[in-house]
Every structure is written in C-alpha cells, then in structure tokens.
Amino acid sequence: MLNVTGADDAESAALLLTTMDRLQKQLEDFTSQLYIAHDFGKNSGLVHDIVIEKHDAGPEVRLHHLFGFFAEGGSDVSELRFLAGLTITSGGCIAEAMVDVDLERPLGEFGVGVHTLHVERIDHLSLMGALSRLEEQVAALCAADDVPNRPGLAAR
C-alpha cells in the first residue's frame, strides 16, 4: 500500500497524482468532443469528476465522465459512463477501465438497465505497471468514438 514516508514514496505519490490528472484531462477532452459531436437531447449534460475513496482493500482513484440524457418522452435520466481507475491494495495495484450505459428506456440496440460496452481489469500490478496499463486503457477509451452510436445517439 502507498504510504508516503520517504523520498521514494513521495515520488510515487506525485507520479500517481500527476498521471491521474493528465489522464483526467485526456478523457475530459475526448468526452467533451463526443458531447459536441452527438445529439444527447435537450437538457442533457456531461460531468467530469475525480473520486478518491478509501476502501478496506486500499485507496482508489477513479476518473468519471458521465453523460446524462433523457430518452425521448421520458422523465428519467439515462447515463453513458466512461470510467478509469486505479486501486492500491496490499496484493498490488489494480488498473481498470470501463464504458457502460444505464438506460431508463430502451435505446438503440439496448433494453432498459445497465449494459457494459467495454471493461478491462488487470490485478496484481506494481504502481508503475498499473499506471502504464491505465494509460493504455485510457488511450483505448479515447479511440472508442463510436460508443454513442451503439445506444442510438445520433451524430450532429
């Protein structure tokens, strides 16, 4: 587990934070472009967030990019979510990236409920290995510019 008590630990903590900040900006740019390029409908929105939580297994840093939108004629908010994160545990680090859609009404090829469009999780990595893998995962997410088409969101 990352415990900043020495120079090496401080360097690791700084690397973790600067890498996550850079990846957040990369995902923010990508999802903002998706939001501009696709019609999410009236009163839709996009939220960028960094969440840091302490769990029993260890600390977790997550990047959340959430598109909120209403299905035509609906009053409940559906979401398209791009997520990437790193968890530090006593058994090593976990790098994970995911795209899912949570629909309140059927849309495109999907029915009501949560549908996972992409997920990759790799466990038991060193901090450097996890950060490197997370960078690759975020790059893969940012190459998935067709994701809004799958639930039937039209390009502008």
Coordinates of N, CA and C in Angstrom, one line a residue:
M1 N 0.8 -1.2 0.0 CA 0.0 0.0 0.0 C 0.9 1.2 0.0
L2 N 0.5 2.3 -0.7 CA 1.3 3.5 -0.8 C 1.2 4.2 0.5
N3 N 2.3 4.5 1.1 CA 2.4 5.2 2.4 C 3.6 6.1 2.3
V4 N 3.3 7.4 2.2 CA 4.3 8.4 1.9 C 5.1 8.7 3.2
T5 N 6.2 8.0 3.3 CA 7.1 8.3 4.5 C 8.5 8.6 4.1
G6 N 8.9 8.4 2.8 CA 10.2 8.7 2.4 C 10.2 9.3 1.0
A7 N 11.4 9.6 0.5 CA 11.5 10.3 -0.8 C 10.9 9.5 -1.9
D8 N 11.2 8.2 -1.9 CA 10.7 7.3 -3.0 C 9.2 7.2 -2.9
D9 N 8.6 7.2 -1.7 CA 7.2 7.1 -1.6 C 6.5 8.4 -2.0
A10 N 7.2 9.5 -1.7 CA 6.7 10.8 -2.1 C 6.7 10.9 -3.7
E11 N 7.8 10.4 -4.3 CA 7.9 10.4 -5.7 C 6.7 9.6 -6.3
S12 N 6.5 8.4 -5.7 CA 5.4 7.5 -6.2 C 4.0 8.2 -6.1
A13 N 3.8 8.9 -5.0 CA 2.5 9.6 -4.8 C 2.4 10.7 -5.8
A14 N 3.5 11.5 -6.0 CA 3.5 12.6 -7.0 C 3.2 12.0 -8.4
L15 N 3.8 10.9 -8.8 CA 3.6 10.3 -10.1 C 2.2 9.8 -10.2
L16 N 1.6 9.2 -9.2 CA 0.2 8.8 -9.2 C -0.7 10.0 -9.5
L17 N -0.5 11.0 -8.7 CA -1.4 12.2 -8.9 C -1.3 12.9 -10.2
T18 N 0.0 13.1 -10.6 CA 0.2 13.8 -11.9 C -0.3 13.0 -13.1
T19 N -0.1 11.6 -13.0 CA -0.6 10.8 -14.1 C -2.1 10.8 -14.1
M20 N -2.8 10.7 -13.0 CA -4.3 10.7 -12.9 C -4.8 12.0 -13.4
D21 N -4.1 13.1 -13.1 CA -4.6 14.4 -13.6 C -4.5 14.5 -15.1
R22 N -3.4 14.0 -15.6 CA -3.2 14.0 -17.1 C -4.2 13.2 -17.8
L23 N -4.5 12.0 -17.2 CA -5.5 11.1 -17.8 C -6.9 11.7 -17.7
Q24 N -7.2 12.4 -16.6 CA -8.5 13.0 -16.5 C -8.7 14.1 -17.6
K25 N -7.6 14.8 -17.8 CA -7.7 15.9 -18.9 C -7.9 15.2 -20.2
Q26 N -7.2 14.1 -20.5 CA -7.3 13.4 -21.7 C -8.7 12.9 -21.9
L27 N -9.3 12.3 -20.9 CA -10.7 11.8 -21.0 C -11.7 12.9 -21.1
E28 N -11.4 14.0 -20.4 CA -12.3 15.2 -20.5 C -12.3 15.8 -21.9
D29 N -11.2 15.9 -22.5 CA -11.1 16.4 -23.9 C -11.9 15.5 -24.8
F30 N -11.7 14.2 -24.7 CA -12.4 13.2 -25.5 C -13.9 13.2 -25.3
T31 N -14.3 13.1 -24.1 CA -15.8 13.1 -23.8 C -16.4 14.4 -24.2
S32 N -15.7 15.5 -24.0 CA -16.3 16.8 -24.5 C -16.5 16.8 -26.0
Q33 N -15.6 16.3 -26.7 CA -15.7 16.2 -28.2 C -16.9 15.3 -28.5
L34 N -17.1 14.2 -27.8 CA -18.2 13.3 -28.1 C -19.5 14.0 -27.8
Y35 N -19.5 14.8 -26.7 CA -20.8 15.6 -26.4 C -21.1 16.6 -27.5
I36 N -20.1 17.2 -28.0 CA -20.3 18.2 -29.1 C -20.8 17.5 -30.4
A37 N -20.2 16.3 -30.6 CA -20.5 15.6 -31.9 C -21.8 14.8 -32.0
H38 N -22.4 14.5 -30.8 CA -23.6 13.7 -30.8 C -24.8 14.4 -30.1
D39 N -25.9 14.0 -30.6 CA -27.1 14.6 -30.0 C -27.6 13.8 -28.8
F40 N -27.3 14.3 -27.6 CA -27.8 13.6 -26.4 C -29.2 14.1 -26.0
G41 N -29.7 15.1 -26.8 CA -31.0 15.6 -26.5 C -31.1 16.8 -25.6
K42 N -32.3 17.4 -25.5 CA -32.5 18.6 -24.8 C -32.3 18.3 -23.3
N43 N -31.7 19.2 -22.6 CA -31.4 19.1 -21.1 C -30.4 18.0 -20.8
S44 N -29.6 17.6 -21.7 CA -28.6 16.6 -21.4 C -27.4 17.3 -20.8
G45 N -26.5 16.6 -20.2 CA -25.3 17.2 -19.6 C -24.1 16.2 -19.6
L46 N -22.9 16.7 -19.3 CA -21.7 16.0 -19.2 C -21.0 16.4 -17.9
V47 N -20.6 15.4 -17.1 CA -20.0 15.7 -15.8 C -18.6 15.0 -15.8
H48 N -17.6 15.7 -15.5 CA -16.2 15.2 -15.3 C -15.9 15.2 -13.8
D49 N -15.4 14.1 -13.3 CA -15.2 14.0 -11.9 C -14.0 13.1 -11.6
I50 N -13.3 13.4 -10.5 CA -12.2 12.6 -10.0 C -12.7 12.2 -8.6
V51 N -12.8 10.9 -8.3 CA -13.2 10.4 -7.0 C -12.1 9.7 -6.3
I52 N -11.8 10.1 -5.1 CA -10.7 9.4 -4.3 C -11.4 8.8 -3.1
E53 N -11.3 7.5 -2.9 CA -12.0 6.8 -1.8 C -11.0 5.9 -1.1
K54 N -11.3 5.7 0.2 CA -10.5 4.7 1.0 C -11.5 3.5 1.2
H55 N -11.0 2.3 0.8 CA -11.8 1.1 1.0 C -11.0 0.2 1.9
D56 N -11.6 -0.9 2.4 CA -10.9 -1.8 3.2 C -9.7 -2.4 2.4
A57 N -9.9 -2.6 1.1 CA -8.8 -3.2 0.3 C -7.7 -2.2 0.1
G58 N -8.0 -0.9 0.1 CA -6.9 0.1 -0.1 C -7.5 1.3 -0.8
P59 N -6.7 2.3 -1.0 CA -7.2 3.6 -1.7 C -7.5 3.4 -3.2
E60 N -8.4 4.2 -3.7 CA -8.9 4.1 -5.0 C -9.0 5.5 -5.6
V61 N -8.5 5.7 -6.8 CA -8.6 6.9 -7.6 C -9.4 6.6 -8.8
R62 N -10.5 7.2 -9.0 CA -11.4 6.9 -10.2 C -11.6 8.2 -11.0
L63 N -11.6 8.1 -12.3 CA -12.0 9.1 -13.2 C -13.4 8.8 -13.8
H64 N -14.3 9.7 -13.6 CA -15.7 9.5 -14.0 C -16.0 10.6 -15.1
H65 N -16.6 10.1 -16.2 CA -17.1 11.0 -17.2 C -18.5 10.5 -17.6
L66 N -19.5 11.3 -17.2 CA -20.9 10.8 -17.2 C -21.7 11.7 -18.1
F67 N -22.3 11.1 -19.1 CA -23.3 11.8 -20.0 C -24.7 11.5 -19.4
G68 N -25.4 12.5 -19.0 CA -26.8 12.3 -18.6 C -27.7 12.8 -19.6
F69 N -28.7 12.0 -20.0 CA -29.7 12.4 -21.0 C -31.0 11.7 -20.8
F70 N -32.0 12.3 -21.4 CA -33.4 11.8 -21.3 C -33.8 11.1 -22.6
A71 N -34.4 9.9 -22.5 CA -34.9 9.2 -23.7 C -36.1 10.0 -24.1
E72 N -36.4 10.0 -25.4 CA -37.5 10.8 -26.0 C -38.8 10.4 -25.2
G73 N -39.4 11.5 -24.7 CA -40.7 11.3 -24.0 C -40.5 10.8 -22.6
G74 N -39.3 10.6 -22.1 CA -39.0 10.1 -20.8 C -38.8 11.2 -19.8
S75 N -38.9 10.8 -18.5 CA -38.6 11.8 -17.4 C -37.5 11.3 -16.5
D76 N -37.0 10.1 -16.8 CA -35.9 9.6 -16.0 C -34.6 9.7 -16.8
V77 N -33.5 10.0 -16.0 CA -32.2 10.3 -16.7 C -31.5 8.9 -16.9
S78 N -31.0 8.8 -18.1 CA -30.1 7.7 -18.5 C -28.7 8.2 -18.5
E79 N -27.7 7.3 -18.4 CA -26.3 7.7 -18.4 C -25.5 6.8 -19.3
L80 N -24.5 7.5 -19.9 CA -23.4 6.8 -20.6 C -22.2 7.2 -19.8
R81 N -21.4 6.2 -19.4 CA -20.3 6.4 -18.4 C -19.0 5.9 -19.0
F82 N -18.0 6.7 -18.9 CA -16.6 6.3 -19.2 C -15.9 6.4 -17.8
L83 N -15.3 5.3 -17.4 CA -14.7 5.2 -16.1 C -13.3 4.6 -16.2
A84 N -12.3 5.2 -15.5 CA -11.0 4.6 -15.4 C -10.5 4.8 -14.0
G85 N -9.8 3.8 -13.5 CA -9.3 3.9 -12.1 C -8.2 3.0 -11.7
L86 N -7.6 3.4 -10.6 CA -6.5 2.6 -10.0 C -6.8 2.4 -8.6
T87 N -6.6 1.2 -8.1 CA -6.8 0.8 -6.7 C -5.5 0.2 -6.2
I88 N -5.1 0.7 -5.1 CA -3.8 0.2 -4.5 C -4.2 -0.7 -3.3
T89 N -3.8 -2.0 -3.4 CA -4.1 -3.0 -2.4 C -2.8 -3.6 -1.8
S90 N -2.9 -4.3 -0.8 CA -1.7 -5.0 -0.3 C -1.1 -6.1 -1.2
G91 N -2.0 -6.6 -2.1 CA -1.6 -7.6 -3.1 C -1.1 -7.0 -4.4
G92 N -1.1 -5.7 -4.5 CA -0.7 -5.0 -5.8 C -1.7 -4.0 -6.2
C93 N -1.5 -3.4 -7.3 CA -2.4 -2.4 -7.8 C -3.3 -3.0 -8.9
I94 N -4.5 -2.4 -9.0 CA -5.5 -2.8 -10.0 C -5.7 -1.6 -10.9
A95 N -5.6 -1.9 -12.2 CA -6.0 -0.9 -13.2 C -7.2 -1.3 -13.9
E96 N -8.2 -0.4 -14.0 CA -9.5 -0.8 -14.6 C -10.1 0.3 -15.4
A97 N -10.6 0.0 -16.6 CA -11.3 1.0 -17.4 C -12.6 0.3 -17.9
M98 N -13.6 1.2 -18.0 CA -15.0 0.6 -18.4 C -15.8 1.7 -19.1
V99 N -16.7 1.2 -19.9 CA -17.7 2.1 -20.5 C -19.0 1.3 -20.4
D100 N -20.0 2.0 -19.8 CA -21.3 1.3 -19.7 C -22.4 2.4 -19.9
V101 N -23.6 1.8 -20.2 CA -24.8 2.7 -20.4 C -25.8 2.2 -19.5
D102 N -26.5 3.1 -18.8 CA -27.6 2.8 -17.8 C -28.8 3.4 -18.4
L103 N -29.7 2.6 -19.0 CA -30.9 3.2 -19.7 C -32.2 3.0 -18.9
E104 N -32.9 4.0 -18.9 CA -34.2 4.0 -18.2 C -35.3 3.6 -19.2
R105 N -35.0 3.7 -20.5 CA -35.9 3.3 -21.6 C -35.1 2.6 -22.7
P106 N -35.6 1.7 -23.4 CA -34.8 1.0 -24.5 C -34.3 2.1 -25.5
L107 N -33.1 1.9 -25.9 CA -32.5 2.9 -26.8 C -31.5 2.1 -27.7
G108 N -31.5 2.3 -29.0 CA -30.6 1.7 -29.9 C -30.7 0.2 -29.8
E109 N -29.5 -0.5 -29.6 CA -29.5 -1.9 -29.5 C -29.7 -2.5 -28.1
F110 N -30.0 -1.6 -27.2 CA -30.1 -2.0 -25.8 C -31.5 -1.8 -25.2
G111 N -31.8 -2.7 -24.2 CA -33.0 -2.5 -23.5 C -32.8 -1.8 -22.2
V112 N -33.8 -1.7 -21.3 CA -33.7 -1.0 -20.1 C -32.6 -1.7 -19.2
G113 N -31.9 -0.9 -18.4 CA -30.9 -1.4 -17.5 C -29.5 -1.0 -17.8
V114 N -28.5 -1.6 -17.1 CA -27.1 -1.3 -17.3 C -26.5 -2.3 -18.3
H115 N -25.8 -1.8 -19.2 CA -25.1 -2.6 -20.3 C -23.7 -2.2 -20.3
T116 N -22.8 -3.2 -20.2 CA -21.3 -2.9 -20.3 C -20.9 -3.0 -21.7
L117 N -20.3 -1.9 -22.2 CA -19.8 -1.8 -23.6 C -18.4 -2.2 -23.7
H118 N -17.6 -1.9 -22.6 CA -16.2 -2.3 -22.6 C -15.8 -2.4 -21.1
V119 N -14.9 -3.3 -20.8 CA -14.3 -3.4 -19.5 C -13.0 -4.2 -19.6
E120 N -12.0 -3.6 -18.9 CA -10.7 -4.3 -18.8 C -10.2 -4.0 -17.4
R121 N -9.9 -5.1 -16.7 CA -9.3 -5.0 -15.3 C -8.1 -5.9 -15.2
I122 N -7.0 -5.3 -14.7 CA -5.8 -6.1 -14.5 C -5.4 -5.9 -13.1
D123 N -5.2 -7.0 -12.4 CA -4.8 -7.1 -11.0 C -3.3 -7.4 -10.8
H124 N -2.9 -7.2 -9.6 CA -1.5 -7.6 -9.1 C -0.4 -6.9 -9.9
L125 N -0.5 -5.6 -10.1 CA 0.5 -4.9 -10.8 C 1.3 -4.0 -9.8
S126 N 2.5 -3.7 -10.2 CA 3.2 -2.7 -9.4 C 2.6 -1.3 -9.7
L127 N 2.9 -0.3 -8.9 CA 2.3 1.0 -9.2 C 2.7 1.5 -10.6
M128 N 4.0 1.3 -10.9 CA 4.4 1.8 -12.3 C 3.7 1.0 -13.3
G129 N 3.6 -0.3 -13.1 CA 2.9 -1.2 -14.1 C 1.4 -0.8 -14.3
A130 N 0.8 -0.5 -13.1 CA -0.6 -0.1 -13.1 C -0.8 1.2 -13.9
L131 N 0.0 2.2 -13.6 CA -0.1 3.5 -14.2 C 0.1 3.4 -15.7
S132 N 1.1 2.6 -16.1 CA 1.4 2.3 -17.5 C 0.2 1.7 -18.2
R133 N -0.4 0.7 -17.6 CA -1.5 0.0 -18.1 C -2.8 0.9 -18.2
L134 N -2.9 1.7 -17.1 CA -4.1 2.6 -17.1 C -4.0 3.6 -18.3
E135 N -2.7 4.1 -18.6 CA -2.5 5.0 -19.7 C -3.0 4.3 -21.0
E136 N -2.7 3.0 -21.2 CA -3.1 2.3 -22.4 C -4.6 2.1 -22.4
Q137 N -5.2 1.9 -21.2 CA -6.6 1.7 -21.2 C -7.4 3.0 -21.5
V138 N -6.9 4.1 -21.0 CA -7.5 5.4 -21.3 C -7.3 5.7 -22.8
A139 N -6.2 5.4 -23.4 CA -6.0 5.6 -24.8 C -7.0 4.8 -25.6
A140 N -7.3 3.6 -25.2 CA -8.3 2.7 -25.8 C -9.7 3.3 -25.7
L141 N -10.0 3.9 -24.5 CA -11.3 4.5 -24.4 C -11.4 5.7 -25.3
C142 N -10.3 6.5 -25.4 CA -10.4 7.7 -26.3 C -10.4 7.3 -27.8
A143 N -10.2 6.1 -28.1 CA -10.3 5.6 -29.5 C -11.7 5.1 -29.8
A144 N -12.5 5.1 -28.8 CA -13.9 4.5 -29.0 C -14.9 5.6 -29.3
D145 N -14.7 6.3 -30.4 CA -15.6 7.4 -30.7 C -16.9 7.0 -31.2
D146 N -17.1 5.7 -31.5 CA -18.4 5.2 -32.0 C -19.3 4.8 -30.8
V147 N -18.9 4.9 -29.6 CA -19.7 4.5 -28.4 C -21.1 5.1 -28.4
P148 N -21.2 6.4 -28.6 CA -22.6 6.9 -28.5 C -23.6 6.4 -29.6
N149 N -23.0 5.9 -30.7 CA -23.8 5.3 -31.8 C -24.5 4.0 -31.3
R150 N -23.8 3.2 -30.4 CA -24.4 1.9 -30.0 C -25.7 2.0 -29.3
P151 N -25.9 3.0 -28.4 CA -27.2 3.1 -27.8 C -28.2 4.0 -28.6
G152 N -27.7 4.3 -29.9 CA -28.6 5.0 -30.8 C -28.6 6.5 -30.7
L153 N -27.5 7.1 -30.2 CA -27.4 8.6 -30.1 C -26.8 9.0 -31.5
A154 N -27.6 9.9 -32.2 CA -27.2 10.3 -33.5 C -26.1 11.3 -33.5
A155 N -25.3 11.3 -34.5 CA -24.2 12.3 -34.7 C -24.9 13.6 -35.1
R156 N -24.3 14.7 -34.8 CA -24.9 16.0 -35.2 C -24.5 16.3 -36.6

